[in-house]
CSV table of C-alpha atoms in Angstrom, one decimal:
chain,number,residue,atom,x,y,z
A,80,UNK,CA,132.8,114.7,9.7
A,81,UNK,CA,136.2,116.0,10.6
A,82,UNK,CA,134.8,119.5,11.1
A,83,UNK,CA,132.2,118.1,13.6
A,84,UNK,CA,134.0,116.0,16.2
A,85,UNK,CA,132.8,112.9,17.9
A,86,UNK,CA,132.4,112.9,21.7
A,87,UNK,CA,134.5,111.0,24.2
A,88,UNK,CA,133.2,109.6,27.4
A,89,UNK,CA,133.9,112.9,29.3
A,90,UNK,CA,131.8,114.9,26.9
A,91,UNK,CA,134.7,116.7,25.2
A,92,UNK,CA,135.8,116.4,21.5
A,93,UNK,CA,138.2,113.6,20.9
A,94,UNK,CA,141.8,114.1,19.8
A,95,UNK,CA,141.3,112.3,16.5
A,96,UNK,CA,140.2,112.9,13.8
A,97,UNK,CA,141.2,116.6,13.5
A,98,UNK,CA,138.6,119.0,14.7
A,99,UNK,CA,137.8,122.6,14.4
A,100,UNK,CA,139.1,123.0,18.0
A,101,UNK,CA,142.5,121.7,16.9
A,102,UNK,CA,142.6,124.2,14.0
A,103,UNK,CA,141.6,127.1,16.4
A,104,UNK,CA,144.3,126.1,18.9
A,105,UNK,CA,146.9,125.9,16.2
A,106,UNK,CA,145.9,129.3,14.7
A,107,UNK,CA,145.5,131.0,18.1
A,108,UNK,CA,141.8,132.0,17.4
A,109,UNK,CA,138.3,131.0,18.4
A,110,UNK,CA,136.3,128.3,16.5
A,111,UNK,CA,133.9,131.0,15.2
A,112,UNK,CA,136.9,132.7,13.5
A,113,UNK,CA,138.0,129.4,12.0
A,114,UNK,CA,134.5,129.0,10.5
A,115,UNK,CA,134.3,132.5,9.1
A,116,UNK,CA,137.8,132.2,7.6
A,117,UNK,CA,136.9,129.0,5.9
A,118,UNK,CA,133.5,130.0,4.6
A,119,UNK,CA,134.5,133.5,3.6
A,120,UNK,CA,131.1,134.8,4.6
A,121,UNK,CA,132.2,137.5,7.1
A,122,UNK,CA,135.1,139.9,7.5
A,123,UNK,CA,138.3,138.4,8.8
A,124,UNK,CA,141.6,140.1,8.8
A,125,UNK,CA,143.8,138.8,6.0
A,126,UNK,CA,146.6,137.9,8.4
A,127,UNK,CA,144.2,136.0,10.5
A,128,UNK,CA,142.6,134.2,7.5
A,129,UNK,CA,146.1,133.2,6.3
A,130,UNK,CA,147.0,131.8,9.7
A,131,UNK,CA,143.7,129.8,9.9
A,132,UNK,CA,144.1,128.4,6.4
A,133,UNK,CA,147.7,127.5,7.1
A,134,UNK,CA,146.6,125.6,10.2
A,135,UNK,CA,143.9,123.9,8.1
A,136,UNK,CA,146.4,122.7,5.6
A,137,UNK,CA,149.0,121.6,8.2
A,138,UNK,CA,146.5,119.6,10.1
A,139,UNK,CA,144.6,118.2,7.1
A,140,UNK,CA,141.3,119.5,8.3
A,141,UNK,CA,138.5,119.2,5.7
A,142,UNK,CA,134.8,119.9,6.0
A,143,UNK,CA,132.4,117.2,5.0
A,144,UNK,CA,128.9,117.2,3.5
A,145,UNK,CA,127.3,118.0,6.9
A,146,UNK,CA,129.6,121.0,7.3
A,147,UNK,CA,128.7,122.2,3.8
A,148,UNK,CA,125.0,121.8,4.6
A,149,UNK,CA,125.4,124.0,7.7
A,150,UNK,CA,127.0,126.7,5.7
A,151,UNK,CA,124.4,126.7,2.9
A,152,UNK,CA,121.2,126.4,5.1
A,153,UNK,CA,118.7,126.0,2.2
A,154,UNK,CA,116.3,123.5,3.7
A,155,UNK,CA,113.1,125.4,4.6
A,156,UNK,CA,113.0,123.2,7.7
A,157,UNK,CA,113.7,123.8,11.4
A,158,UNK,CA,114.8,121.2,13.9
A,159,UNK,CA,113.8,120.9,17.5
A,160,UNK,CA,115.6,118.6,20.0
A,161,UNK,CA,113.9,117.2,23.1
A,162,UNK,CA,115.3,115.1,25.9
A,163,UNK,CA,112.1,113.0,25.6
A,164,UNK,CA,108.7,113.3,23.9
A,165,UNK,CA,106.5,111.8,26.7
A,166,UNK,CA,104.4,113.9,29.0
A,167,UNK,CA,102.2,117.0,28.6
A,168,UNK,CA,105.1,119.6,29.1
A,169,UNK,CA,106.9,118.6,25.9
A,170,UNK,CA,103.6,118.2,24.0
A,171,UNK,CA,102.6,121.8,24.9
A,172,UNK,CA,106.1,123.2,23.9
A,173,UNK,CA,106.0,121.3,20.6
A,174,UNK,CA,102.5,122.4,19.8
A,175,UNK,CA,103.4,126.1,20.3
A,176,UNK,CA,106.6,125.6,18.3
A,177,UNK,CA,105.0,123.8,15.4
A,178,UNK,CA,102.1,126.2,15.1
A,179,UNK,CA,104.4,129.2,14.8
A,180,UNK,CA,106.9,127.5,12.5
A,181,UNK,CA,104.0,126.5,10.2
A,182,UNK,CA,102.8,130.1,10.1
A,183,UNK,CA,106.3,131.1,9.1
A,184,UNK,CA,106.4,128.6,6.3
A,185,UNK,CA,108.8,126.1,7.8
A,186,UNK,CA,108.5,122.4,8.3
A,187,UNK,CA,109.7,120.9,11.6
A,188,UNK,CA,112.0,117.9,12.2
A,189,UNK,CA,111.8,116.5,15.7
A,190,UNK,CA,114.5,114.6,17.5
A,191,UNK,CA,114.3,113.0,21.0
A,192,UNK,CA,117.6,112.1,22.5
A,193,UNK,CA,116.3,109.7,25.2
A,194,UNK,CA,117.8,106.3,24.8
A,195,UNK,CA,120.2,107.3,22.1
A,196,UNK,CA,123.8,106.1,22.8
A,197,UNK,CA,125.3,109.2,21.2
A,198,UNK,CA,123.0,112.2,21.3
A,199,UNK,CA,125.6,114.7,20.1
A,200,UNK,CA,126.1,112.8,16.8
A,201,UNK,CA,122.4,112.5,16.3
A,202,UNK,CA,122.0,116.3,16.8
A,203,UNK,CA,125.0,117.0,14.4
A,204,UNK,CA,123.3,114.9,11.8
A,205,UNK,CA,120.0,116.8,12.2
A,206,UNK,CA,121.9,120.1,12.1
A,207,UNK,CA,123.0,119.2,8.5
A,208,UNK,CA,119.4,118.9,7.4
A,209,UNK,CA,117.8,122.1,8.8
A,210,UNK,CA,118.2,125.9,8.6
A,211,UNK,CA,118.1,126.3,12.4
A,212,UNK,CA,117.8,124.4,15.6
A,213,UNK,CA,116.0,124.6,18.9
A,214,UNK,CA,117.5,122.6,21.8
A,215,UNK,CA,115.6,121.9,25.0
A,216,UNK,CA,117.3,121.3,28.3
A,217,UNK,CA,120.7,119.7,28.6
A,218,UNK,CA,120.2,117.3,25.7
A,219,UNK,CA,123.7,118.0,24.4
A,220,UNK,CA,126.8,119.7,26.0
A,221,UNK,CA,127.4,123.4,25.6
A,222,UNK,CA,130.5,122.8,23.5
A,223,UNK,CA,128.4,121.1,20.8
A,224,UNK,CA,126.0,124.0,20.8
A,225,UNK,CA,128.9,126.4,20.5
A,226,UNK,CA,130.5,124.4,17.7
A,227,UNK,CA,127.3,124.2,15.6
A,228,UNK,CA,126.7,127.9,16.2
A,229,UNK,CA,130.3,128.7,15.0
A,230,UNK,CA,129.5,127.0,11.7
A,231,UNK,CA,126.8,129.6,11.2
A,232,UNK,CA,123.8,127.5,12.3
A,233,UNK,CA,121.2,129.6,14.2
A,234,UNK,CA,120.4,127.9,17.5
A,235,UNK,CA,117.9,128.7,20.3
A,236,UNK,CA,118.4,127.0,23.6
A,237,UNK,CA,115.3,126.6,25.8
A,238,UNK,CA,115.1,125.8,29.5
A,239,UNK,CA,118.8,126.0,30.0
A,240,UNK,CA,121.4,128.7,30.8
A,241,UNK,CA,122.8,130.9,28.1
A,242,UNK,CA,125.3,129.4,25.7
A,243,UNK,CA,127.8,131.5,23.7
A,244,UNK,CA,126.5,132.3,20.2
A,245,UNK,CA,123.0,131.0,20.8
A,246,UNK,CA,119.7,132.7,21.6
A,247,UNK,CA,118.0,131.5,24.8
A,248,UNK,CA,114.5,131.3,26.2
A,249,UNK,CA,113.6,130.2,29.7
A,250,UNK,CA,110.9,130.4,32.3
A,251,UNK,CA,112.0,132.3,35.4
A,252,UNK,CA,110.8,130.1,38.3
A,253,UNK,CA,112.9,131.4,41.2
A,254,UNK,CA,110.4,133.9,42.5
A,255,UNK,CA,107.4,131.6,42.1
A,256,UNK,CA,109.4,128.8,43.9
A,257,UNK,CA,110.1,131.1,46.8
A,258,UNK,CA,106.5,132.1,47.0
A,259,UNK,CA,105.5,128.4,47.0
A,260,UNK,CA,107.9,127.7,49.9
A,261,UNK,CA,106.6,130.6,51.9
A,262,UNK,CA,103.0,129.6,51.2
A,263,UNK,CA,103.6,126.1,52.5
A,264,UNK,CA,105.3,127.4,55.6
A,265,UNK,CA,102.2,129.5,56.3
A,266,UNK,CA,100.3,126.2,56.4
A,267,UNK,CA,102.4,125.1,59.3
A,268,UNK,CA,104.3,122.3,57.6
A,269,UNK,CA,107.7,121.4,59.1
A,270,UNK,CA,108.9,118.2,57.3
A,271,UNK,CA,109.1,119.0,53.6
A,272,UNK,CA,110.4,116.6,50.9
A,273,UNK,CA,111.3,117.8,47.4
A,274,UNK,CA,110.9,115.2,44.7
A,275,UNK,CA,113.0,115.8,41.6
A,276,UNK,CA,116.6,115.7,40.4
A,277,UNK,CA,118.1,119.2,40.4
A,278,UNK,CA,121.4,118.0,39.0
A,279,UNK,CA,119.7,116.8,35.8
A,280,UNK,CA,117.9,120.0,35.0
A,281,UNK,CA,118.7,123.7,35.3
A,282,UNK,CA,115.0,124.5,35.7
A,283,UNK,CA,114.6,121.9,38.5
A,284,UNK,CA,117.7,123.2,40.2
A,285,UNK,CA,116.2,126.7,40.2
A,286,UNK,CA,112.9,125.4,41.7
A,287,UNK,CA,114.8,123.5,44.4
A,288,UNK,CA,116.8,126.7,45.3
A,289,UNK,CA,113.6,128.9,45.4
A,290,UNK,CA,111.7,126.4,47.6
A,291,UNK,CA,114.6,126.1,50.0
A,292,UNK,CA,114.9,129.9,50.3
A,293,UNK,CA,111.2,130.3,50.8
A,294,UNK,CA,111.0,127.7,53.5
A,295,UNK,CA,114.3,128.7,55.0
A,296,UNK,CA,112.8,132.1,55.9
A,297,UNK,CA,110.7,130.2,58.4
A,298,UNK,CA,113.5,127.9,59.7
A,299,UNK,CA,112.4,124.9,57.6
A,300,UNK,CA,115.1,122.8,55.8
A,301,UNK,CA,113.6,120.5,53.1
A,302,UNK,CA,115.1,117.3,51.9
A,303,UNK,CA,115.6,116.3,48.3
A,304,UNK,CA,114.9,112.9,46.8
A,305,UNK,CA,115.8,112.1,43.2
A,306,UNK,CA,112.9,111.3,41.0
A,307,UNK,CA,112.3,110.9,37.2
A,308,UNK,CA,109.7,113.3,35.8
A,309,UNK,CA,106.8,110.9,35.2
A,310,UNK,CA,103.8,109.8,37.2
A,311,UNK,CA,104.9,106.3,37.9
A,312,UNK,CA,108.1,107.5,39.4
A,313,UNK,CA,106.2,110.0,41.5
A,314,UNK,CA,104.0,107.2,42.9
A,315,UNK,CA,107.0,105.0,43.6
A,316,UNK,CA,109.2,107.6,45.2
A,317,UNK,CA,106.4,109.1,47.3
A,318,UNK,CA,105.4,105.7,48.5
A,319,UNK,CA,108.9,105.2,49.9
A,320,UNK,CA,108.9,108.6,51.6
A,321,UNK,CA,105.4,108.1,53.2
A,322,UNK,CA,106.2,104.6,54.5
A,323,UNK,CA,108.4,105.8,57.4
A,324,UNK,CA,107.2,106.8,60.9
A,325,UNK,CA,108.3,110.4,60.6
A,326,UNK,CA,106.9,110.9,57.2
A,327,UNK,CA,106.9,114.4,55.4
A,328,UNK,CA,103.9,116.6,55.9
A,329,UNK,CA,104.4,118.2,52.5
A,330,UNK,CA,105.7,116.8,49.2
A,331,UNK,CA,107.0,119.5,46.7
A,332,UNK,CA,107.2,117.9,43.3
A,333,UNK,CA,109.4,119.1,40.4
A,334,UNK,CA,106.5,118.8,38.0
A,335,UNK,CA,102.8,118.0,37.9
A,336,UNK,CA,103.3,114.4,36.7
A,337,UNK,CA,105.3,113.6,39.8
A,338,UNK,CA,102.7,115.3,42.0
A,339,UNK,CA,99.8,113.4,40.4
A,340,UNK,CA,101.7,110.2,41.1
A,341,UNK,CA,102.4,111.2,44.6
A,342,UNK,CA,98.7,111.8,45.2
A,343,UNK,CA,98.0,108.2,44.2
A,344,UNK,CA,100.7,107.0,46.7
A,345,UNK,CA,99.2,109.1,49.5
A,346,UNK,CA,95.6,107.9,48.8
A,347,UNK,CA,96.7,104.3,48.7
A,348,UNK,CA,97.7,104.4,52.3
A,349,UNK,CA,94.6,106.3,53.4
A,350,UNK,CA,96.1,109.9,53.6
A,351,UNK,CA,93.8,112.7,52.7
A,352,UNK,CA,95.6,115.1,50.4
A,353,UNK,CA,95.1,118.6,51.5
A,354,UNK,CA,94.4,117.6,55.0
A,355,UNK,CA,96.8,114.9,56.2
A,356,UNK,CA,99.5,115.9,53.7
A,357,UNK,CA,100.2,118.8,51.3
A,358,UNK,CA,101.3,118.0,47.7
A,359,UNK,CA,102.3,120.5,45.1
A,360,UNK,CA,103.5,120.4,41.5
A,361,UNK,CA,104.9,122.5,38.7
A,362,UNK,CA,103.8,123.4,35.1
A,363,UNK,CA,100.0,123.6,35.5
A,364,UNK,CA,99.1,120.9,33.0
A,365,UNK,CA,95.4,120.3,32.3
A,366,UNK,CA,95.3,117.3,34.6
A,367,UNK,CA,96.4,119.5,37.5
A,368,UNK,CA,93.2,121.6,37.3
A,369,UNK,CA,90.9,118.5,37.1
A,370,UNK,CA,92.6,116.4,39.8
A,371,UNK,CA,90.7,115.9,43.1
A,372,UNK,CA,91.8,117.7,45.1
A,373,UNK,CA,92.9,120.2,42.5
A,374,UNK,CA,96.7,120.6,42.4
A,375,UNK,CA,98.5,123.6,43.8
A,376,UNK,CA,101.3,124.2,41.3
A,377,UNK,CA,103.3,126.9,39.4
A,378,UNK,CA,102.0,127.8,36.0
A,379,UNK,CA,104.6,128.3,33.3
A,380,UNK,CA,103.9,129.4,29.7
A,381,UNK,CA,104.7,126.1,28.0
A,382,UNK,CA,103.1,126.8,24.7
A,383,UNK,CA,104.6,130.3,24.6
A,384,UNK,CA,108.0,128.9,25.2
A,385,UNK,CA,107.7,126.9,22.0
A,386,UNK,CA,106.1,129.7,20.0
A,387,UNK,CA,108.7,132.2,21.0
A,388,UNK,CA,111.5,129.8,20.2
A,389,UNK,CA,110.2,129.4,16.6
A,390,UNK,CA,109.9,133.2,16.2
A,391,UNK,CA,113.4,133.9,17.7
A,392,UNK,CA,114.9,131.2,15.5
A,393,UNK,CA,113.3,132.6,12.4
A,394,UNK,CA,114.7,136.1,13.0
A,395,UNK,CA,118.2,134.6,13.0
A,396,UNK,CA,117.6,132.4,9.9
A,397,UNK,CA,116.2,135.3,7.9
A,398,UNK,CA,118.9,137.7,9.0
A,399,UNK,CA,116.5,140.1,10.6
A,400,UNK,CA,118.7,139.9,13.7
A,401,UNK,CA,122.3,139.0,14.0
A,402,UNK,CA,123.0,139.2,17.7
A,403,UNK,CA,121.8,136.7,20.4
A,404,UNK,CA,118.5,137.4,22.1
A,405,UNK,CA,117.8,136.2,25.6
A,406,UNK,CA,114.2,136.0,27.0
A,407,UNK,CA,113.0,135.1,30.5
A,408,UNK,CA,109.2,134.4,30.9
A,409,UNK,CA,107.4,134.8,34.1
A,410,UNK,CA,105.8,132.0,36.1
A,411,UNK,CA,102.9,132.2,38.6
A,412,UNK,CA,102.0,130.4,41.8
A,413,UNK,CA,98.5,128.8,41.5
A,414,UNK,CA,97.0,127.9,44.9
A,415,UNK,CA,94.5,125.1,44.9
A,416,UNK,CA,93.2,122.5,47.4
A,417,UNK,CA,96.1,120.0,47.4
A,418,UNK,CA,98.1,122.0,49.9
A,419,UNK,CA,95.3,122.4,52.4
A,420,UNK,CA,92.9,125.0,53.8
A,421,UNK,CA,94.5,128.3,53.0
A,422,UNK,CA,95.7,130.6,55.8
């Protein structure tokens, strides 16, 4: 679709074919103004509309079927975009979302971007078949979210920073991460390793920052080791960290799946979790409560994230609200046995 540009390798729209960005630049306006001027669905000054339409004609910019679908939005379906569908976190978010969307009379189309060579194109295609879209994490670049929003598609981003034109919902983990760091320091740990990839996730970056700040108050500087967010990766990465002579005395994991894998790695070399080494997670999935020892973690309202995303999206689709809404949900430190006897 000419109105919905393809990505280049650097994540920006390509120079050809003609895009909405080209029209906006030629007319000296924003992409939202271009969209309004073309659709005629919102007030635009006549001089501005004339300038936009002149740029459209000069550049040969024409909306396609997908662009028309975005403008009409008569599908009675919502879309939700995940980075991946594996793991209990995504399952809980999806369950909360689907339950609420169903109550509101909307069907749900689900898209996972993991393994797709061009996630942005897949999301644009989905956008043409739904009345609104929820996007989790950094599955697509901000400019794609802004572009789809400019065409009038209601969008809610979840677990990522705010994006212009979109609603946002996130769990605030900074305070809980600080509390976790301070709690571990009170146990007397000195060598702390963080397992996760802060550069890949805004949520994980916030957890890493909070843990560093909490430990830093006690003169402890943790290290960070990249790790995928699954149990097998947790076992593999933790095994490497625990194989050295000066091994960590605490492993702080970016999610519970990594932590559960790390427990396996520790036990395989004869370490007693909660005595010889402290291990913590994040999310408070069901397995965290039933692990032995039970996992110290941070509880975030996963199902509520999904349910609230469906409600917020419906408000924009129905026109009950026209301005973006930004919600931050609280998280809580849950202390259990995997970090040791509690001071």
